[in-house]
Amino acid sequence: MKKTHTIPLIVVMLLLGGIEAAFAGGPRWSSKPLPSKYESGKVNLNLTENQTKELQDLRLEYQKEMLEARGTLQIKRLELRGQLLSEEPNRAKIDSLVEERGELWTDIQKKILDYQLKVKEILTEEQWNKLRLYHSFGNKARKGRDVGGRGYSRCLRALP
């Protein structure tokens, strides 16, 4: 009986020792907010305080709108999945859900473009061109996406 408890005890001790070693350096996070990547040296847009405030307000409003729109889209996606998995799928309901999802997706795309155009209005022409150049050539993570593609909207999301 004693031997059967020895092996699990050794395994548990090794696991706890590994966890302790992983956290030995202390927490890897800081209470200070991270700087925007556009002010951290990758590309410096030299934003004024007013521009920073406008961009922060715009981004917050955009995120709220997108959260609501994407949540609604996800609900419609789940309703469609439920219809498709049901014993007797209702073709009219499925068609209706597909139409609604299409309309929601169109609204999301319009909101993304509206956000990009509003950012362009806030920035000076020089700042906008720096942002576009950074996205086109400086961002190695974008993996060849065209300007205006999905990677570009992610680039704008990092603005303060």
Coordinates of C-alpha atoms in Angstrom, one line a residue:
M1 CA 0.0 0.0 0.0
K2 CA 2.9 2.3 0.8
K3 CA 4.6 1.8 -2.5
T4 CA 1.4 2.7 -4.5
H5 CA 1.3 6.2 -2.8
T6 CA 5.0 6.8 -3.4
I7 CA 5.0 7.3 -7.2
P8 CA 2.0 9.7 -7.3
L9 CA 3.6 11.7 -4.4
I10 CA 6.9 12.0 -6.4
V11 CA 5.0 13.1 -9.5
V12 CA 3.1 15.8 -7.5
M13 CA 6.3 17.0 -5.9
L14 CA 8.0 17.3 -9.3
L15 CA 5.1 19.3 -10.7
L16 CA 5.0 21.7 -7.8
G17 CA 8.7 22.2 -8.0
G18 CA 8.4 23.0 -11.7
I19 CA 5.6 25.5 -11.0
E20 CA 7.6 27.1 -8.3
A21 CA 10.6 27.5 -10.6
A22 CA 8.4 29.0 -13.3
F23 CA 7.2 31.8 -11.0
A24 CA 10.6 32.3 -9.2
G25 CA 11.3 35.5 -11.2
G26 CA 8.1 37.2 -9.9
P27 CA 5.2 38.5 -12.0
R28 CA 5.9 39.3 -15.6
W29 CA 3.3 42.1 -15.7
S30 CA 3.5 45.7 -14.5
S31 CA 0.9 48.1 -13.1
K32 CA 2.1 50.8 -15.6
P33 CA 0.1 50.9 -18.8
L34 CA 1.9 49.8 -21.9
P35 CA 2.8 52.5 -24.4
S36 CA 1.0 52.5 -27.7
K37 CA 3.2 50.8 -30.3
Y38 CA 2.9 54.1 -32.3
E39 CA 4.7 56.0 -29.5
S40 CA 7.1 53.2 -28.4
G41 CA 9.8 53.7 -31.1
K42 CA 8.4 51.4 -33.8
V43 CA 6.7 54.3 -35.5
N44 CA 6.4 57.7 -33.7
L45 CA 3.5 59.7 -35.0
N46 CA 4.2 62.6 -32.6
L47 CA 0.6 62.8 -31.6
T48 CA -0.6 65.9 -29.8
E49 CA -2.5 65.6 -26.5
N50 CA -5.7 66.5 -28.3
Q51 CA -5.1 63.8 -31.0
T52 CA -4.4 61.2 -28.4
K53 CA -7.6 62.1 -26.5
E54 CA -9.7 62.0 -29.7
L55 CA -8.2 58.7 -30.8
Q56 CA -8.7 57.2 -27.3
D57 CA -12.4 58.3 -27.3
L58 CA -12.9 57.2 -30.9
R59 CA -11.3 53.8 -30.2
L60 CA -13.4 53.2 -27.1
E61 CA -16.6 54.0 -29.0
Y62 CA -15.5 51.8 -31.9
Q63 CA -14.8 48.9 -29.5
K64 CA -18.2 49.2 -27.9
E65 CA -20.0 49.2 -31.2
M66 CA -17.9 46.3 -32.5
L67 CA -18.5 44.3 -29.3
E68 CA -22.2 44.7 -29.7
A69 CA -22.2 43.9 -33.4
R70 CA -19.9 40.9 -33.2
G71 CA -21.9 39.5 -30.2
T72 CA -25.1 39.8 -32.2
L73 CA -23.4 38.1 -35.2
Q74 CA -22.2 35.3 -32.9
I75 CA -25.8 34.8 -31.6
K76 CA -27.1 34.5 -35.1
R77 CA -24.3 32.0 -36.0
L78 CA -25.4 29.9 -33.0
E79 CA -29.0 30.1 -33.9
L80 CA -28.2 29.0 -37.5
R81 CA -26.1 26.1 -36.1
G82 CA -29.0 25.1 -33.9
Q83 CA -31.4 25.1 -36.9
L84 CA -28.9 23.0 -39.0
L85 CA -28.5 20.4 -36.2
S86 CA -32.2 20.1 -35.4
E87 CA -34.2 17.0 -36.4
E88 CA -36.3 19.0 -38.9
P89 CA -34.5 22.2 -40.0
N90 CA -36.8 25.0 -40.9
R91 CA -35.7 26.2 -44.4
A92 CA -37.4 29.6 -44.1
K93 CA -35.7 30.2 -40.7
I94 CA -32.3 29.2 -42.0
D95 CA -32.7 31.5 -45.0
S96 CA -33.7 34.3 -42.7
L97 CA -30.7 33.7 -40.4
V98 CA -28.4 33.7 -43.4
E99 CA -29.8 37.0 -44.6
E100 CA -29.5 38.6 -41.1
R101 CA -25.9 37.4 -40.7
G102 CA -25.1 38.9 -44.1
E103 CA -26.6 42.3 -43.1
L104 CA -24.8 42.2 -39.7
W105 CA -21.4 41.4 -41.5
T106 CA -22.0 44.3 -43.9
D107 CA -22.7 46.6 -40.9
I108 CA -19.5 45.5 -39.2
Q109 CA -17.5 46.2 -42.4
K110 CA -19.0 49.7 -42.6
K111 CA -18.1 50.4 -39.0
I112 CA -14.5 49.3 -39.6
L113 CA -14.3 51.6 -42.6
D114 CA -15.9 54.5 -40.7
Y115 CA -13.4 54.1 -37.9
Q116 CA -10.5 54.1 -40.4
L117 CA -11.8 57.3 -42.1
K118 CA -12.3 59.0 -38.7
V119 CA -8.8 58.1 -37.7
K120 CA -7.6 59.6 -41.0
E121 CA -9.5 62.9 -40.2
I122 CA -7.8 63.1 -36.8
L123 CA -4.3 62.6 -38.0
T124 CA -2.4 65.0 -40.2
E125 CA -1.4 63.9 -43.7
E126 CA 2.2 63.3 -42.6
Q127 CA 1.0 61.1 -39.6
W128 CA -1.4 59.2 -41.8
N129 CA 1.4 58.5 -44.4
K130 CA 3.7 57.3 -41.6
L131 CA 1.0 55.0 -40.3
R132 CA 0.4 53.6 -43.8
L133 CA 4.2 53.1 -44.4
Y134 CA 4.6 51.4 -41.1
H135 CA 1.8 49.1 -41.9
S136 CA 3.0 48.4 -45.5
F137 CA 6.7 47.9 -44.7
G138 CA 7.5 48.0 -41.0
N139 CA 5.1 45.5 -39.6
K140 CA 6.6 42.1 -40.3
A141 CA 3.6 40.3 -38.7
R142 CA 1.2 41.3 -41.4
K143 CA 2.5 38.5 -43.8
G144 CA 1.9 40.3 -47.0
R145 CA -1.7 41.6 -46.5
D146 CA -2.7 44.5 -48.7
V147 CA -3.3 47.9 -47.3
G148 CA -6.9 48.0 -46.3
G149 CA -7.0 44.3 -45.6
R150 CA -7.7 42.8 -42.2
G151 CA -4.2 43.5 -41.0
Y152 CA -4.7 47.2 -41.6
S153 CA -7.6 47.6 -39.3
R154 CA -5.6 45.8 -36.6
C155 CA -2.9 48.3 -37.2
L156 CA -5.3 51.1 -36.4
R157 CA -6.6 49.4 -33.3
A158 CA -3.2 49.9 -31.6
L159 CA -3.6 53.7 -31.7
P160 CA -4.0 55.2 -28.3

